[in-house]
PDB file of C-alpha atoms in Angstrom:
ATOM      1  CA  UNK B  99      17.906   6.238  85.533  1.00 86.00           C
ATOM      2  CA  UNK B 100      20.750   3.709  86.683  1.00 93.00           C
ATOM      3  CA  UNK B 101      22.290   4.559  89.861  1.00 96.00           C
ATOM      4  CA  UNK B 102      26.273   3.715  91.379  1.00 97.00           C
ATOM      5  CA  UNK B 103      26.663   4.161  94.967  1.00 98.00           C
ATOM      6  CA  UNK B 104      29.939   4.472  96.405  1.00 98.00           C
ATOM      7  CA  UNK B 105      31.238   5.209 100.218  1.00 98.00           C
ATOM      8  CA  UNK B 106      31.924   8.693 100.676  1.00 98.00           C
ATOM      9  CA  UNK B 107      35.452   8.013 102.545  1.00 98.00           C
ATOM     10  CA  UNK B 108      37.664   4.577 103.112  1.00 98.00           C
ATOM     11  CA  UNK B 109      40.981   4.546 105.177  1.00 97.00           C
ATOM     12  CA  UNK B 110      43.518   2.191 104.902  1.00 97.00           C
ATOM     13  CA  UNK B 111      47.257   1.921 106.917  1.00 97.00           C
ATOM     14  CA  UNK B 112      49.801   2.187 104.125  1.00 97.00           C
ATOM     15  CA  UNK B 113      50.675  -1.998 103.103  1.00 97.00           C
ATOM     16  CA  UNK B 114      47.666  -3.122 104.090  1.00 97.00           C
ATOM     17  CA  UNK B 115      44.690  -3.970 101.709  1.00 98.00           C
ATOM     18  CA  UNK B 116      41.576  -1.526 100.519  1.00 98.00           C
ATOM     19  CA  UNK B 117      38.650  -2.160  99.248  1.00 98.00           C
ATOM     20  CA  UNK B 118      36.105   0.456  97.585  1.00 98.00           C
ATOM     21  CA  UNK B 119      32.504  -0.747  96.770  1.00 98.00           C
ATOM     22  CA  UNK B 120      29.998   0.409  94.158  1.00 98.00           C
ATOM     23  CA  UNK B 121      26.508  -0.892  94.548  1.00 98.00           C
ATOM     24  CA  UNK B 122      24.133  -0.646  91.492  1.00 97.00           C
ATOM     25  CA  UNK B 123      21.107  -2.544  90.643  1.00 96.00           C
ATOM     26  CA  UNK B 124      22.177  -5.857  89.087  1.00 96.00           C
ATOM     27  CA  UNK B 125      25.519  -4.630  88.142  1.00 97.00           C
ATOM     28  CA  UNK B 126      26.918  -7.503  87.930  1.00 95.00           C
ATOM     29  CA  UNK B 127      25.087  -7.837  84.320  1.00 95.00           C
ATOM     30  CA  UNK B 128      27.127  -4.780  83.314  1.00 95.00           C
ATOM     31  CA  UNK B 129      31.062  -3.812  83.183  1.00 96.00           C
ATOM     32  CA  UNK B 130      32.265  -2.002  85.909  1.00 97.00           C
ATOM     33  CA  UNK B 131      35.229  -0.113  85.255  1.00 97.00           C
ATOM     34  CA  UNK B 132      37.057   2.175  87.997  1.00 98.00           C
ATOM     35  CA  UNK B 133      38.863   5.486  87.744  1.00 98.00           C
ATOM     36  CA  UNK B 134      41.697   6.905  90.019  1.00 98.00           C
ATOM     37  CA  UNK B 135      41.868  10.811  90.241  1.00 98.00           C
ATOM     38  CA  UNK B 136      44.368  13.136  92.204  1.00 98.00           C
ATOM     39  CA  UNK B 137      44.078  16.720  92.862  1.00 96.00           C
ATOM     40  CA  UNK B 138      44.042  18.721  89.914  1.00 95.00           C
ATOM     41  CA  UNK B 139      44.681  15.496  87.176  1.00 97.00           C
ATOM     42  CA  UNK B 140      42.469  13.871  85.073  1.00 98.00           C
ATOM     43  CA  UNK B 141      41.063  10.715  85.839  1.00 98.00           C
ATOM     44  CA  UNK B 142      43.063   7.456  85.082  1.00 98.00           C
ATOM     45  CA  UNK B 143      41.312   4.193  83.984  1.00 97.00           C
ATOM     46  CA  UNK B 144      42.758   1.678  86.522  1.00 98.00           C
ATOM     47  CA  UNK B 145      40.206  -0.983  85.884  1.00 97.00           C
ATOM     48  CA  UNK B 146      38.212  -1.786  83.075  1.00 96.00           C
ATOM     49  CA  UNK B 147      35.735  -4.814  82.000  1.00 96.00           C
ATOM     50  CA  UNK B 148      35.205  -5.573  85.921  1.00 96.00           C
ATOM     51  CA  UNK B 149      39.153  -6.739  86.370  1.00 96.00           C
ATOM     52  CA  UNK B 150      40.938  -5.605  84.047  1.00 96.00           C
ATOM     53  CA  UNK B 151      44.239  -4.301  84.471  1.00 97.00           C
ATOM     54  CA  UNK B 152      45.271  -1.132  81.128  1.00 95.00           C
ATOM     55  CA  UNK B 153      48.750  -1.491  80.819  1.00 95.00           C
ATOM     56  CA  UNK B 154      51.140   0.398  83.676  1.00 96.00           C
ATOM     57  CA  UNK B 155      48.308   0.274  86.221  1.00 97.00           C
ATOM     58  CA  UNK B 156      50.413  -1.980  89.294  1.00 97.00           C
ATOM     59  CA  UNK B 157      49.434  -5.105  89.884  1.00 97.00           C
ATOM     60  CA  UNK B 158      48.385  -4.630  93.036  1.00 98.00           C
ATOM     61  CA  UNK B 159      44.638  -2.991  92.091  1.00 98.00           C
ATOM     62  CA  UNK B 160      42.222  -5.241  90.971  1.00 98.00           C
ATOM     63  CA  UNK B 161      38.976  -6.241  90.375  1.00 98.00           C
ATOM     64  CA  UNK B 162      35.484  -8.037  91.220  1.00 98.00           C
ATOM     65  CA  UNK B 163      31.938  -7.696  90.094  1.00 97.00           C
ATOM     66  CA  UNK B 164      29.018  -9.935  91.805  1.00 97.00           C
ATOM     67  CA  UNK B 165      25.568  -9.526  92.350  1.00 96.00           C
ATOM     68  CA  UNK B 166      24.739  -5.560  92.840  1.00 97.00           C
ATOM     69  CA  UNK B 167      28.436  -5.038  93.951  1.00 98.00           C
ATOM     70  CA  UNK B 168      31.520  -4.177  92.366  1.00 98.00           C
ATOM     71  CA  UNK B 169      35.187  -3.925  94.415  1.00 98.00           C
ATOM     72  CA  UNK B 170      37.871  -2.709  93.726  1.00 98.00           C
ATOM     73  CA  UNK B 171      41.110  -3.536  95.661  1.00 98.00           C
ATOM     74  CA  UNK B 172      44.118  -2.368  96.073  1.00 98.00           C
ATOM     75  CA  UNK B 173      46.608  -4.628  97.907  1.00 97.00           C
ATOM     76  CA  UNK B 174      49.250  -3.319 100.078  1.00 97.00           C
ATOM     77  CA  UNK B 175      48.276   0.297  99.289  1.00 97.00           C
ATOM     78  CA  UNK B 176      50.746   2.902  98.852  1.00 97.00           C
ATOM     79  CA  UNK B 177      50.964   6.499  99.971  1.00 97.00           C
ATOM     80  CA  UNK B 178      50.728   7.014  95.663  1.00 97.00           C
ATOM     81  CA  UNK B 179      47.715   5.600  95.879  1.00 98.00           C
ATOM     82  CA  UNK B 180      45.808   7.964  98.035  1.00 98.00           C
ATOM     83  CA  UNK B 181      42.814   9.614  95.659  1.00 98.00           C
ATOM     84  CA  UNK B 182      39.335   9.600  94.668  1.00 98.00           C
ATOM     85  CA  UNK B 183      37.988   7.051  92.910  1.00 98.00           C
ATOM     86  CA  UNK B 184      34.975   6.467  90.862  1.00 98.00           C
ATOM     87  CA  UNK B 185      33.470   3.379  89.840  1.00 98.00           C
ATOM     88  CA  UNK B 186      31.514   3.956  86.405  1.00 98.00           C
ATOM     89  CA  UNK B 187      29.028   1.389  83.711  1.00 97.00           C
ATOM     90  CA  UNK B 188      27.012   1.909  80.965  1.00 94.00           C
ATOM     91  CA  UNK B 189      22.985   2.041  80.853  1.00 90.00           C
ATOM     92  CA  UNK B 190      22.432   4.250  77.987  1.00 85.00           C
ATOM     93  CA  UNK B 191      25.523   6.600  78.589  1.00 89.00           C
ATOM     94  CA  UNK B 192      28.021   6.526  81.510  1.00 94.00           C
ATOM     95  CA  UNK B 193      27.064   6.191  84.599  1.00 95.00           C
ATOM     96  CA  UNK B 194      29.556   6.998  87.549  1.00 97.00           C
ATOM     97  CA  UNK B 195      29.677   6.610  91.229  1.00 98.00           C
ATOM     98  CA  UNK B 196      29.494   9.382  93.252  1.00 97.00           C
ATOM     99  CA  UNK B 197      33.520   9.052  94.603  1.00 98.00           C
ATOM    100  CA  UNK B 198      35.079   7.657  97.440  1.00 98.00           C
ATOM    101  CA  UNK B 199      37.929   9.458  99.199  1.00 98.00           C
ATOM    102  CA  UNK B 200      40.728   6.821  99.894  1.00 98.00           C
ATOM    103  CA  UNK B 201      43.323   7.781 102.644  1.00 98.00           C
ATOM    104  CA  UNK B 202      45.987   6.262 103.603  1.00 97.00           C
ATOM    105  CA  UNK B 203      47.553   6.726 107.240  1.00 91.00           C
TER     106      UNK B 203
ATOM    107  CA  UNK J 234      50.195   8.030  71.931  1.00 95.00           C
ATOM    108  CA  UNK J 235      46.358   9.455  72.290  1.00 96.00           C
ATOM    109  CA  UNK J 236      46.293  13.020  73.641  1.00 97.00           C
ATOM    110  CA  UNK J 237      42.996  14.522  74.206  1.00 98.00           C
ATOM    111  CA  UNK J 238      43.239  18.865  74.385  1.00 98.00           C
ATOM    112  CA  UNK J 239      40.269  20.986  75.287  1.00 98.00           C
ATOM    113  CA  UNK J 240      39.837  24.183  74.919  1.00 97.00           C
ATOM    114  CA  UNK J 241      37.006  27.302  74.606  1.00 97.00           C
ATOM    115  CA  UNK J 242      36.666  27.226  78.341  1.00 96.00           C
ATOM    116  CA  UNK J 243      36.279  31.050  80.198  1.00 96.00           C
ATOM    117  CA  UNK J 244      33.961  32.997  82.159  1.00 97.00           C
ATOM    118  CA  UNK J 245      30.700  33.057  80.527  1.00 97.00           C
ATOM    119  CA  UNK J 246      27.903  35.297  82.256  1.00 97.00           C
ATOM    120  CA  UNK J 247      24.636  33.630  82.839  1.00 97.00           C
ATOM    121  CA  UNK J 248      22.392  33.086  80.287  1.00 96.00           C
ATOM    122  CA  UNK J 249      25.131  33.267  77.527  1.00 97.00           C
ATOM    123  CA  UNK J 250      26.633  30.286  74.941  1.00 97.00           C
ATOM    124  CA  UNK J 251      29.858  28.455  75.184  1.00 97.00           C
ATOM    125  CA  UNK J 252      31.268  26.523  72.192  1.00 98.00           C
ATOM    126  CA  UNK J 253      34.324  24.079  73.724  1.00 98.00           C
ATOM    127  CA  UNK J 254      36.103  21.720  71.438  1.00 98.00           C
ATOM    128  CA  UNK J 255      38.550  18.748  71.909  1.00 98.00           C
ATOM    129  CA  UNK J 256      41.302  18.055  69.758  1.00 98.00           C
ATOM    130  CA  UNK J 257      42.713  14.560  69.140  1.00 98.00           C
ATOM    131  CA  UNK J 258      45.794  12.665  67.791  1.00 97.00           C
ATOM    132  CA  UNK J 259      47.562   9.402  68.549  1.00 97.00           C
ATOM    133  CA  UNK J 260      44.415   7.442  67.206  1.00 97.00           C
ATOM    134  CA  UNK J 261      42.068   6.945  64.987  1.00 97.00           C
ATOM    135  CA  UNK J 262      39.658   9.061  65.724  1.00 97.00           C
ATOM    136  CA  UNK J 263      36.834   8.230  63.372  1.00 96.00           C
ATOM    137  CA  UNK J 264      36.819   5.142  65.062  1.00 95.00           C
ATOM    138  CA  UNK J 265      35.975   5.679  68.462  1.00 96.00           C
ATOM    139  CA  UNK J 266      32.833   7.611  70.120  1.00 95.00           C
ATOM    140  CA  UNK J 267      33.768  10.476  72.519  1.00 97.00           C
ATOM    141  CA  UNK J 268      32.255  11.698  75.646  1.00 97.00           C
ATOM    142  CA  UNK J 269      32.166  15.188  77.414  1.00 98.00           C
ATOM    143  CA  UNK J 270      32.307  14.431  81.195  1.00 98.00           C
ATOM    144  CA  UNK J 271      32.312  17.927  83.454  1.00 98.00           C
ATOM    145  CA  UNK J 272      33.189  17.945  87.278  1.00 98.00           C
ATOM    146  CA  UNK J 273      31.902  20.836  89.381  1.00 98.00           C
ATOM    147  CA  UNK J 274      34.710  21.920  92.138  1.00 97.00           C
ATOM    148  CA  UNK J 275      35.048  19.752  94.656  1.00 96.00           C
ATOM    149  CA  UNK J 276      32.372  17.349  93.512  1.00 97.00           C
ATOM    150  CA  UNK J 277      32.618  13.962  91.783  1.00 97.00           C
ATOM    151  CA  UNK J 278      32.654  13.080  87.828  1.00 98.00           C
ATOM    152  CA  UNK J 279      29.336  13.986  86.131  1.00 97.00           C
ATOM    153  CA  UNK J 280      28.753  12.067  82.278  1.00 96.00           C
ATOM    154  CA  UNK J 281      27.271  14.790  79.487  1.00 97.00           C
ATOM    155  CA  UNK J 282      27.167  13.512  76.252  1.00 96.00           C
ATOM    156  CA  UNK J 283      28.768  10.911  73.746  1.00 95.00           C
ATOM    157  CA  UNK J 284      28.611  11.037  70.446  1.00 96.00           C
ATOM    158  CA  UNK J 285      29.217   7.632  67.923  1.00 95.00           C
ATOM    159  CA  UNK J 286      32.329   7.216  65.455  1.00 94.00           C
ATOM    160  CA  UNK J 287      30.082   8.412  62.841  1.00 94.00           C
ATOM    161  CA  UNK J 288      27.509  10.378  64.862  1.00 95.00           C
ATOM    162  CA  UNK J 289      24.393   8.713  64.206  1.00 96.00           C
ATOM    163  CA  UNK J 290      23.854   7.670  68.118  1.00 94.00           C
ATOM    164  CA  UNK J 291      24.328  10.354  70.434  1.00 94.00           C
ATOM    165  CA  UNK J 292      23.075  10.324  74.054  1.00 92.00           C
ATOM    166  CA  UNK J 293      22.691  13.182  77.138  1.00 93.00           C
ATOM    167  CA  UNK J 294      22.431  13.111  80.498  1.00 92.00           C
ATOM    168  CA  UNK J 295      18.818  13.199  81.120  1.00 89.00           C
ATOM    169  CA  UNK J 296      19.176  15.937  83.641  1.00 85.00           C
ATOM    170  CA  UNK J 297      21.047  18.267  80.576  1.00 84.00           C
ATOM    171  CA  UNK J 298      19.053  17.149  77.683  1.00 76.00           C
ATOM    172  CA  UNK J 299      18.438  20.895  76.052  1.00 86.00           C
ATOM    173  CA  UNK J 300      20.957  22.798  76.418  1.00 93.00           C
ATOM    174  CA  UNK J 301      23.884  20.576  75.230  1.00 96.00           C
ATOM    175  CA  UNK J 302      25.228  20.114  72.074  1.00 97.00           C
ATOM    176  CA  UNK J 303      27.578  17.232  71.091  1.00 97.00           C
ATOM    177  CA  UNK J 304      29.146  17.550  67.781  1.00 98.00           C
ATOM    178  CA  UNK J 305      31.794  16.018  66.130  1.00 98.00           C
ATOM    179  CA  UNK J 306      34.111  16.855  62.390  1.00 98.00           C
ATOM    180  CA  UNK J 307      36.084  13.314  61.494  1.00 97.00           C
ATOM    181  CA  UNK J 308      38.069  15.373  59.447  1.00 97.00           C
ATOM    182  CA  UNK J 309      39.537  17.946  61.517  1.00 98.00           C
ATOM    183  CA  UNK J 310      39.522  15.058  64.456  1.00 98.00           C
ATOM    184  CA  UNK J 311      37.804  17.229  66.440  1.00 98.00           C
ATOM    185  CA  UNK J 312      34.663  16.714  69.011  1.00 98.00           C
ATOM    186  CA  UNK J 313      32.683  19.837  70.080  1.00 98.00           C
ATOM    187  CA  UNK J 314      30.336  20.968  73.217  1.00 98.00           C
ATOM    188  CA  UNK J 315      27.978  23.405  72.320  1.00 98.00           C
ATOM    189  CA  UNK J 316      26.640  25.073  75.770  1.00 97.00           C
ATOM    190  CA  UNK J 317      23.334  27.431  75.734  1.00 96.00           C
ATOM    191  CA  UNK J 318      21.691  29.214  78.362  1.00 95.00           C
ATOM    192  CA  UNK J 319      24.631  28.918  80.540  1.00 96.00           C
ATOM    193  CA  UNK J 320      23.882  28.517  84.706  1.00 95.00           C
ATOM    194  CA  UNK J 321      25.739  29.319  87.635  1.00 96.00           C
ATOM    195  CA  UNK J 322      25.637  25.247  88.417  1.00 96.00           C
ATOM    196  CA  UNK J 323      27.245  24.778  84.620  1.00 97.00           C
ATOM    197  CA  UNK J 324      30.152  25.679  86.896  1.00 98.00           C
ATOM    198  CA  UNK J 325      33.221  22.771  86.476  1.00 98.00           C
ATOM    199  CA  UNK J 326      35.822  21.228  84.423  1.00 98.00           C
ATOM    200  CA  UNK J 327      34.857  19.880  81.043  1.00 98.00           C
ATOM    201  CA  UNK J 328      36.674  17.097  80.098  1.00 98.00           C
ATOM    202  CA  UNK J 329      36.497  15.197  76.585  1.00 98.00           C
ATOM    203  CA  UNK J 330      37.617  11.391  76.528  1.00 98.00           C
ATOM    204  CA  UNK J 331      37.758   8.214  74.179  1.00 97.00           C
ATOM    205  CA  UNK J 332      35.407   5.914  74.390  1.00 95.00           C
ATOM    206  CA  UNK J 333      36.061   2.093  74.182  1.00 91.00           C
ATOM    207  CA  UNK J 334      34.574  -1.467  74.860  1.00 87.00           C
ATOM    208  CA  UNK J 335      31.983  -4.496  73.608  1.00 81.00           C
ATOM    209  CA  UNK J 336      29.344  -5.021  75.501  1.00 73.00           C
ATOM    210  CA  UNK J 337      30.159  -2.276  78.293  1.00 81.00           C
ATOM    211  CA  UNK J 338      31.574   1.154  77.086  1.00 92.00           C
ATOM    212  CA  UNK J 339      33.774   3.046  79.319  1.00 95.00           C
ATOM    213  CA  UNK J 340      36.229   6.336  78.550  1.00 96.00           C
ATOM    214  CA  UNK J 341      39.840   5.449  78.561  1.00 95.00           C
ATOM    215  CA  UNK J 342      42.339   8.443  77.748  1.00 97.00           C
ATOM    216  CA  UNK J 343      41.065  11.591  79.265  1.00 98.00           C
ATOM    217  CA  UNK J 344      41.860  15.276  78.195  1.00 98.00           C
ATOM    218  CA  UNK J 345      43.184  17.567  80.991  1.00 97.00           C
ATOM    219  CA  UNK J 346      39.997  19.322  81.147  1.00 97.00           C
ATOM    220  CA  UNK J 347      38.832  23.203  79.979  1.00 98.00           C
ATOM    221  CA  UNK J 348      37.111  25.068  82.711  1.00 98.00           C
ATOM    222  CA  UNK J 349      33.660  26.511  82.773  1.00 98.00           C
ATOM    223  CA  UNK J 350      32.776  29.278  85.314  1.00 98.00           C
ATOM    224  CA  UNK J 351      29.338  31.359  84.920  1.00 97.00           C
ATOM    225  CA  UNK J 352      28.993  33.492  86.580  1.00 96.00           C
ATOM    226  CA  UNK J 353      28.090  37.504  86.518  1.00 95.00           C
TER     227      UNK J 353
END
């Protein structure tokens, strides 16, 4: 089975920039797509198709996929933006990251 | 716009059956496959089952192949989850979304989740 491996926890100082990996086996031959999830809410696509942006997702999160690693960034983070978030690709089914709990202080 | 509701969550005791469904508007639902996604508390996003627009391809976790049930009725725009032999670890939210994409497939609108807890 395909694997996604995400860091358990990233900090960032609110304004300055975060990045979250997800390393997977060759992912770069996949999409990555990346979800952002409060407390009690449903998930929210934020990036789909390795950098894309749906519509009313801020500019300010966005997207890379090379190699076996896929980041997503989010520029001049916001206390909003604080959440888990889950990277996710297709091998047969969905296949998601295990989370990564961004704070920002 | 696409709303996603699920319902037929509860408190099952273990060993027993769960049917949940998913009702959808906004789109065109014989168009898209769905997905049943669950989340145990505190844990992270865990993908079930999707089913094709027309349900000739479906696909399960490998870890849940068995028990699980994916169903869908185009005409009542409805996808189901049946759940047998229920577990204490069946524990979480189920959540049914659209699925989208060429190439890659990935959910895009989410329901707000039904929850599951087995337990005796």
């Amino acid at each position: 089975s395909y694997d996604l491996t995400q860091p358990p926890s990233v900090s960032v100082s609110p304004g300055q920039t975060a990045s979250i990996t997800c390393s997977g086996e060759k992912l770069a031959d996949k999409y990555a797509c990346w979800y952002q999830q409060k407390p009690g809410q449903s998930p929210v696509l934020v990036i789909y198709e390795d950098n894309k942006r749906p519509s009313g997702i801020p500019e300010r999160f966005s997207g890379s996929n090379s190699g076996n690693t896929a980041t997503l960034t989010i520029s001049g983070t916001q206390a909003m933006d604080e959440a888990d978030y889950y990277c996710q690709a297709w091998d047969s089914g969905t296949v998601f990251g295990g989370g990564t709990k961004l704070t920002v202080l | 716009e696409v709303q996603l509701v699920e319902s037929g969550g509860g408190l099952v005791k273990p060993g027993g059956s769960l049917r949940l469904s998913c009702a959808a508007s906004g789109f065109s639902f014989s168009s898209h496959s769905m997905n049943w996604v669950r989340q145990a508390p505190g844990k992270g996003l865990e993908w079930v089952s999707s089913i094709s627009s027309g349900s000739s391809y479906i696909y399960y976790a490998d870890s849940l192949k068995g028990r699980f049930t994916i169903s869908r009725d185009n005409a009542k725009n409805s996808l189901y989850l049946q759940i047998e032999s229920l577990r204490a670890e069946d524990t979480a939210v189920y959540f049914c979304a659209r699925e989208v994409g060429s190439g890659g497939y990935y959910p895009d609108y989410w329901g707000q989740g039904t929850l599951v807890t087995v337990s005796s």
